[in-house]
Coordinates of C-alpha atoms in Angstrom, one line a residue:
M7 CA 0.0 0.0 0.0
P8 CA 1.4 3.4 -0.9
L9 CA 1.3 6.3 1.6
R10 CA -2.1 8.1 1.6
L11 CA -2.5 11.5 3.3
Y12 CA -5.5 13.7 4.0
S13 CA -5.2 16.8 1.8
T14 CA -6.7 19.9 3.4
E15 CA -7.2 21.5 0.0
S16 CA -9.1 18.6 -1.6
G17 CA -10.8 17.5 1.6
K18 CA -9.9 13.9 0.7
V19 CA -7.3 11.2 1.6
E20 CA -5.0 11.1 -1.4
T21 CA -2.2 8.8 -2.6
F22 CA 1.1 10.7 -1.9
Q23 CA 3.3 11.2 -4.9
P24 CA 6.4 13.3 -4.4
R25 CA 7.4 15.8 -7.0
T26 CA 10.8 14.1 -7.5
P27 CA 11.1 10.3 -7.3
G28 CA 13.0 9.3 -4.2
K29 CA 13.0 12.7 -2.6
V30 CA 10.5 14.6 -0.3
T31 CA 10.5 18.3 0.6
M32 CA 8.7 19.5 3.7
Y33 CA 8.1 22.8 5.3
V34 CA 6.6 22.9 8.8
C35 CA 5.6 26.1 10.6
G36 CA 7.6 26.3 13.8
P37 CA 7.2 28.2 17.1
T38 CA 7.0 32.0 17.7
V39 CA 9.9 32.2 20.1
Y40 CA 8.8 34.2 23.1
N41 CA 7.8 31.5 25.5
L42 CA 8.2 27.8 26.1
I43 CA 6.4 25.5 23.7
H44 CA 3.2 23.7 25.0
I45 CA 1.7 20.3 24.5
G46 CA -0.3 21.6 21.5
H47 CA 2.9 22.5 19.8
A48 CA 4.3 19.1 20.7
R49 CA 1.5 17.4 19.0
S50 CA 2.3 19.1 15.7
Y51 CA 6.1 18.7 15.9
I52 CA 5.8 15.0 16.9
L53 CA 3.4 14.3 14.0
Y54 CA 5.7 15.8 11.4
D55 CA 8.7 14.2 13.0
V56 CA 6.9 10.8 12.6
L57 CA 5.9 11.6 9.1
R58 CA 9.5 12.5 8.2
R59 CA 10.7 9.3 9.9
W60 CA 8.2 7.2 8.0
L61 CA 9.2 8.7 4.7
E62 CA 12.8 8.0 5.4
F63 CA 12.0 4.5 6.5
S64 CA 10.2 4.1 3.2
G65 CA 13.3 5.0 1.3
Y66 CA 12.9 8.7 0.6
E67 CA 15.6 11.4 1.1
V68 CA 13.8 14.1 3.1
V69 CA 14.6 17.8 3.2
Y70 CA 12.8 19.1 6.2
V71 CA 12.6 22.8 6.9
Q72 CA 11.1 24.3 10.1
N73 CA 11.1 28.0 10.8
F74 CA 11.3 30.2 13.9
T75 CA 9.1 33.3 14.0
D76 CA 11.2 35.9 15.8
L77 CA 9.4 39.0 14.6
E78 CA 5.8 39.6 15.8
D79 CA 3.9 41.9 18.1
S80 CA 3.8 39.2 20.8
V81 CA 7.6 39.0 20.7
T82 CA 8.0 42.7 21.0
R83 CA 5.5 42.9 23.9
K84 CA 7.3 40.1 25.8
A85 CA 10.7 41.7 25.3
K86 CA 9.5 45.0 26.7
K87 CA 7.9 43.2 29.7
M88 CA 11.2 41.3 30.4
G89 CA 13.3 44.4 29.9
E90 CA 15.5 42.8 27.2
S91 CA 16.0 43.2 23.5
V92 CA 13.9 41.3 21.0
R93 CA 17.0 39.5 19.7
A94 CA 18.1 38.4 23.2
L95 CA 14.6 37.1 24.0
T96 CA 14.2 35.2 20.7
E97 CA 17.7 33.6 20.9
R98 CA 17.0 32.5 24.4
Y99 CA 13.7 30.9 23.6
T100 CA 15.1 29.3 20.4
Q101 CA 17.6 27.5 22.6
E102 CA 14.8 26.6 25.0
Y103 CA 12.9 25.1 22.1
F104 CA 15.9 22.9 21.2
L105 CA 16.1 21.6 24.8
D106 CA 12.4 20.5 24.6
A107 CA 12.8 19.1 21.1
N108 CA 15.7 17.0 22.3
G109 CA 13.5 15.8 25.2
L110 CA 10.8 14.8 22.8
N111 CA 13.3 13.0 20.6
L112 CA 12.6 15.2 17.5
K113 CA 15.0 14.7 14.7
K114 CA 16.8 17.9 13.7
A115 CA 15.5 19.7 10.7
T116 CA 17.6 20.1 7.6
H117 CA 17.2 23.9 7.9
Y118 CA 16.0 26.2 10.6
P119 CA 15.4 29.7 9.1
N120 CA 14.1 32.6 11.0
V121 CA 12.4 35.8 9.9
S122 CA 15.0 38.4 11.0
E123 CA 17.8 36.8 9.0
N124 CA 15.7 36.8 5.7
V125 CA 14.3 40.3 5.7
E126 CA 16.3 41.5 2.7
R127 CA 14.8 38.9 0.4
M128 CA 11.3 39.6 1.8
I129 CA 11.8 43.2 0.7
E130 CA 12.8 41.9 -2.8
V131 CA 9.6 39.8 -2.9
V132 CA 7.4 42.7 -1.9
K133 CA 9.0 45.0 -4.5
G134 CA 8.4 42.4 -7.1
L135 CA 4.7 42.1 -6.3
L136 CA 4.4 45.9 -6.3
D137 CA 6.2 46.1 -9.7
G138 CA 3.9 43.5 -11.1
G139 CA 0.8 45.2 -9.9
Q140 CA -0.3 42.4 -7.6
A141 CA 0.3 44.6 -4.5
Y142 CA -0.1 48.3 -3.5
E143 CA 1.3 50.6 -0.9
K144 CA -0.7 52.9 1.4
D145 CA 0.9 55.0 4.1
G146 CA 4.0 52.7 4.5
N147 CA 1.9 49.5 4.5
V148 CA 2.0 47.2 1.5
F149 CA -1.0 44.9 0.8
L150 CA -1.5 42.0 -1.6
R151 CA -4.6 42.2 -3.7
T152 CA -6.9 39.2 -3.1
T153 CA -9.4 39.7 -6.0
G154 CA -10.4 36.6 -7.8
D155 CA -11.6 33.1 -6.8
D156 CA -8.4 31.7 -5.4
F157 CA -8.5 33.3 -1.9
G158 CA -10.3 30.8 0.2
S159 CA -9.6 27.8 -2.0
L160 CA -7.5 26.1 0.6
S161 CA -9.5 26.8 3.8
H162 CA -13.0 26.7 2.2
V163 CA -14.0 29.4 4.6
D164 CA -17.1 31.6 4.2
L165 CA -15.4 34.9 3.3
S166 CA -18.6 36.8 4.0
S167 CA -18.0 36.3 7.7
A168 CA -14.2 35.8 7.9
V169 CA -11.6 38.2 9.3
V170 CA -8.3 38.3 7.5
D171 CA -6.2 40.0 10.2
E172 CA -6.2 42.5 13.1
I173 CA -6.7 45.6 10.8
Q174 CA -9.3 44.2 8.5
S175 CA -11.5 47.3 8.6
D176 CA -8.6 49.7 7.7
E177 CA -10.0 52.0 5.1
S178 CA -6.7 52.2 3.2
R179 CA -7.3 48.7 1.8
E180 CA -8.9 48.3 -1.6
N181 CA -10.5 45.1 -0.4
P182 CA -11.1 44.0 3.2
F183 CA -9.3 40.7 2.5
D184 CA -6.2 42.3 1.1
F185 CA -3.5 41.3 3.6
I186 CA -0.2 42.9 4.8
L187 CA 3.0 42.1 3.0
W188 CA 5.0 44.8 4.7
R189 CA 3.9 46.6 7.8
K190 CA 4.9 50.1 8.8
A191 CA 7.1 50.2 11.9
K192 CA 5.5 50.7 15.3
E193 CA 7.3 52.6 18.1
G194 CA 9.8 50.5 20.0
E195 CA 9.9 47.5 17.7
P196 CA 12.7 46.3 15.4
F197 CA 12.5 47.7 11.9
W198 CA 14.3 47.6 8.5
P199 CA 14.5 50.4 5.9
S200 CA 12.6 49.7 2.7
P201 CA 11.5 51.7 -0.3
W202 CA 8.2 52.3 1.5
G203 CA 9.7 53.4 4.8
D204 CA 10.9 51.6 8.0
G205 CA 9.0 48.5 8.9
Q206 CA 8.7 44.7 9.2
P207 CA 7.6 42.0 6.8
G208 CA 4.1 40.6 7.3
W209 CA 3.7 37.1 8.8
H210 CA 2.7 35.5 5.5
T211 CA 5.6 37.1 3.6
G212 CA 8.0 35.6 6.1
C213 CA 6.9 32.0 5.6
F214 CA 6.8 32.4 1.8
V215 CA 10.4 33.5 1.7
M216 CA 11.7 31.1 4.4
S217 CA 10.2 28.1 2.6
T218 CA 11.2 29.1 -0.9
N219 CA 14.7 30.0 0.2
H220 CA 15.3 26.3 0.8
L221 CA 12.7 24.4 -1.2
E222 CA 11.7 24.6 -4.9
E223 CA 8.1 25.2 -5.6
P224 CA 5.9 23.4 -5.6
F225 CA 7.4 21.5 -2.7
D226 CA 5.7 18.4 -1.4
I227 CA 4.3 18.9 2.0
H228 CA 3.4 22.1 4.0
G229 CA 2.5 21.2 7.6
G230 CA 1.1 22.9 10.7
G231 CA -1.9 23.1 13.0
L232 CA -5.5 23.7 11.9
D233 CA -5.3 27.3 13.1
L234 CA -2.7 28.0 10.4
I235 CA -5.0 27.1 7.5
Y236 CA -6.7 30.5 7.5
P237 CA -5.5 33.1 7.0
H238 CA -1.8 32.0 7.2
H239 CA -1.4 29.2 4.7
E240 CA -4.2 30.5 2.6
S241 CA -2.3 33.8 2.3
V242 CA 1.1 32.2 1.7
K243 CA -0.5 30.2 -1.1
L244 CA -1.7 33.4 -2.8
I245 CA 1.6 35.1 -2.5
S246 CA 3.2 32.2 -4.3
K247 CA 0.7 32.4 -7.2
A248 CA 1.2 36.1 -7.5
Y249 CA 5.0 36.1 -7.2
S250 CA 6.2 32.9 -8.9
G251 CA 3.1 31.8 -10.8
K252 CA 3.5 28.4 -9.2
P253 CA 1.6 26.3 -6.7
H254 CA 3.2 26.7 -3.3
C255 CA 3.1 23.0 -2.4
N256 CA 1.3 19.8 -3.4
Y257 CA 0.0 18.6 -0.1
Y258 CA -1.3 20.7 2.8
V259 CA -1.4 18.6 5.9
H260 CA -2.8 19.9 9.2
N261 CA -3.1 18.4 12.7
S262 CA -6.0 19.1 15.0
F263 CA -5.8 20.9 18.3
V264 CA -5.0 19.9 21.8
T265 CA -7.6 21.6 24.0
L266 CA -7.6 22.4 27.7
G267 CA -11.1 22.4 29.1
K268 CA -12.4 22.2 25.6
E269 CA -10.6 25.4 24.6
K270 CA -7.7 25.5 22.2
M271 CA -4.4 25.9 24.0
S272 CA -2.8 29.3 23.3
K273 CA 0.3 31.1 24.6
S274 CA -1.4 34.4 24.0
K275 CA -4.3 33.5 26.3
G276 CA -2.2 31.8 28.9
N277 CA -4.2 28.5 28.9
F278 CA -1.5 26.0 28.2
V279 CA 0.7 23.3 29.7
T280 CA 4.3 23.5 28.8
V281 CA 6.3 20.6 27.4
R282 CA 9.0 21.4 29.9
E283 CA 6.9 20.7 33.0
L284 CA 5.6 17.4 31.4
L285 CA 9.1 16.3 30.4
E286 CA 10.3 16.8 34.0
E287 CA 7.3 14.9 35.4
Y288 CA 6.8 12.1 32.9
G289 CA 9.6 12.1 30.3
G290 CA 9.6 12.6 26.5
E291 CA 8.6 9.0 25.5
A292 CA 5.4 9.2 27.6
I293 CA 4.5 12.5 25.9
R294 CA 5.1 10.9 22.4
L295 CA 3.1 7.8 23.3
Y296 CA 0.2 10.0 24.6
I297 CA 0.2 12.0 21.4
L298 CA 0.5 9.1 19.0
K299 CA -2.3 7.1 20.6
H300 CA -4.7 9.6 19.0
H301 CA -5.0 10.1 15.3
Y302 CA -3.6 13.5 14.3
R303 CA -6.9 14.7 12.8
T304 CA -8.9 14.1 15.9
L305 CA -9.5 16.7 18.6
L306 CA -7.5 15.9 21.7
D307 CA -8.7 17.3 25.1
Y308 CA -5.7 17.3 27.4
D309 CA -5.8 14.6 30.1
E310 CA -2.7 14.5 32.3
S311 CA -3.8 11.2 33.9
E312 CA -3.5 9.7 30.4
I313 CA 0.1 10.9 30.2
G314 CA 0.7 9.3 33.5
R315 CA -0.7 6.0 32.2
A316 CA 1.5 6.4 29.1
A317 CA 4.6 6.7 31.3
E318 CA 3.7 3.5 33.1
E319 CA 3.2 1.8 29.8
I320 CA 6.6 3.0 28.6
V321 CA 8.2 1.5 31.8
N322 CA 6.4 -1.8 31.3
L323 CA 7.2 -2.2 27.6
G324 CA 10.8 -1.0 28.1
G325 CA 11.3 -3.6 30.8
R326 CA 10.0 -6.4 28.5
L327 CA 12.3 -5.1 25.7
E328 CA 15.3 -5.1 28.0
R329 CA 14.6 -8.7 29.1
L330 CA 14.3 -9.7 25.4
R331 CA 17.6 -8.0 24.6
R332 CA 19.4 -9.9 27.4
H333 CA 17.8 -13.2 26.5
P334 CA 20.5 -15.7 25.2
G335 CA 18.1 -17.7 23.2
R336 CA 17.8 -21.5 23.1
G337 CA 16.5 -24.2 20.8
G338 CA 15.8 -24.1 17.1
S339 CA 14.1 -21.4 15.2
R340 CA 10.3 -21.7 14.9
I341 CA 8.4 -20.9 11.8
D342 CA 5.5 -19.2 13.8
V343 CA 8.0 -16.5 15.1
M344 CA 8.7 -15.4 11.5
A345 CA 5.0 -15.4 10.7
K346 CA 4.2 -13.3 13.8
V347 CA 6.9 -10.8 12.9
R348 CA 5.6 -10.5 9.4
E349 CA 2.1 -10.1 10.6
E350 CA 2.8 -7.3 13.0
K351 CA 5.2 -5.5 10.6
S352 CA 2.6 -5.7 7.8
R353 CA -0.1 -4.3 10.1
F354 CA 2.3 -1.5 11.2
E355 CA 3.2 -0.6 7.7
D356 CA -0.4 -0.6 6.5
A357 CA -1.4 1.6 9.4
M358 CA 1.4 4.2 8.7
N359 CA 0.4 4.3 5.1
D360 CA -3.2 4.8 6.0
D361 CA -3.0 8.5 6.7
L362 CA -0.5 8.0 9.5
N363 CA -2.8 5.8 11.7
T364 CA -0.3 5.8 14.6
E365 CA -2.8 4.3 17.0
E366 CA -3.0 1.1 15.0
A367 CA 0.8 1.2 14.3
L368 CA 1.4 1.4 18.1
S369 CA -0.8 -1.5 18.6
A370 CA 1.2 -3.6 16.2
L371 CA 4.5 -2.6 18.0
Q372 CA 3.0 -3.3 21.5
N373 CA 1.6 -6.7 20.4
L374 CA 5.0 -7.8 19.1
I375 CA 6.7 -6.8 22.3
E376 CA 4.2 -8.4 24.5
W377 CA 3.9 -11.6 22.4
S378 CA 7.7 -12.1 22.3
S379 CA 7.9 -11.4 26.1
G380 CA 5.4 -14.2 26.7
E381 CA 7.3 -16.6 24.4
L382 CA 10.7 -15.7 25.8
G383 CA 11.5 -19.1 27.0
N384 CA 10.9 -20.7 23.6
L385 CA 12.8 -18.3 21.4
S386 CA 16.1 -19.1 19.8
K387 CA 18.9 -16.7 19.5
E388 CA 18.0 -16.2 15.8
D389 CA 14.4 -15.6 16.8
V390 CA 15.4 -12.9 19.3
V391 CA 17.5 -11.1 16.7
M392 CA 14.6 -11.2 14.2
V393 CA 12.1 -9.9 16.7
L394 CA 14.4 -7.2 18.0
D395 CA 15.1 -6.1 14.5
A396 CA 11.4 -5.6 13.7
I397 CA 10.8 -3.9 17.0
S398 CA 13.8 -1.6 16.4
Q399 CA 12.4 -0.6 12.9
M400 CA 9.0 0.2 14.3
S401 CA 10.4 2.0 17.3
E402 CA 12.6 4.2 15.1
V403 CA 9.7 5.3 13.0
L404 CA 7.7 6.3 16.1
G405 CA 10.6 7.7 18.0
L406 CA 10.2 5.5 21.0
F407 CA 12.5 3.4 23.1
Q408 CA 15.6 5.3 22.1
T409 CA 18.1 6.7 24.6
Q410 CA 18.7 10.1 22.8
S411 CA 17.4 12.1 19.9
S412 CA 18.7 11.5 16.4
S413 CA 21.0 14.0 14.7

């Protein structure tokens, strides 16, 4: 079975076909670096880490790009509150992210661009859109024109009631859905000189440039949480069409939320549980197991007791694995051992190819560990090697039962 993924754009599960045979290009929206990441972020990063691992296991070379947003109003406000520069704040929280990512056993991305290091090219892109007539400038702000039927084609939102951004009603816009490409500088925030005055690139401009700096359009997969579909990914998609005349990517993949008391976790609202505190209490494998027990497109209401049970399960399965690793083996090889390994590996692979059904894949891994533990006294040395090899392959894909993160 080939890999099949749910496409946000088509609203269907589609057979995945990379643009270039043997190679997959992915861009995942990373954190805004002004606070510690929370369990909602962890769900997204774990999902795309597992997707990347599965693609690599399936034989693809994967180029994985994850950005850091280090220019935004929330960043400036936090820096002022802390009495430090924006750069000092964002560099500190970028390093904090890597500590949590290591604890979650996330493989390192191929590239980690941030906004502030790519502003010059963002200015070039905005200038190109202005020169081509797709954008216009009013009072130091530059907007992209959203006329036509394309805006809304990804998110399928009802534009009659949608809000594009925080200054939607600004009378300087030609159309209320025209969005900011370049924003006039506000007092006390970082700014760059441009032909339209001092300012900052808009959020959507940033992701367009950071992705296309490293990946040729259309790249294969653009990932993020459901909250990024509109207006963010919708707007980046339109920038791509206006600037390059190409589709931005071929598959938009989005994970559902982690809620707290049925409300979406949000750093800006303060209703979140940090990964750091959960790592200290339960460990990274328990968090991964908790996340992967739920399909990525289902809503997940946070339940700390479930993470506690996941931690106990990790200890139990880890103990069984350790006994299997130490088992010297005896007797001759049994044909039913090979059949069991093939059965669970096949179930695992079918589940992963079925829109990343990690719950079913975990079940296959757990069944093989528990079955081999129950048969321990009857396994030969060759049997043990075969079983451990299968378990190792499945564990590597899910990022479980590993002592440290991969490089």
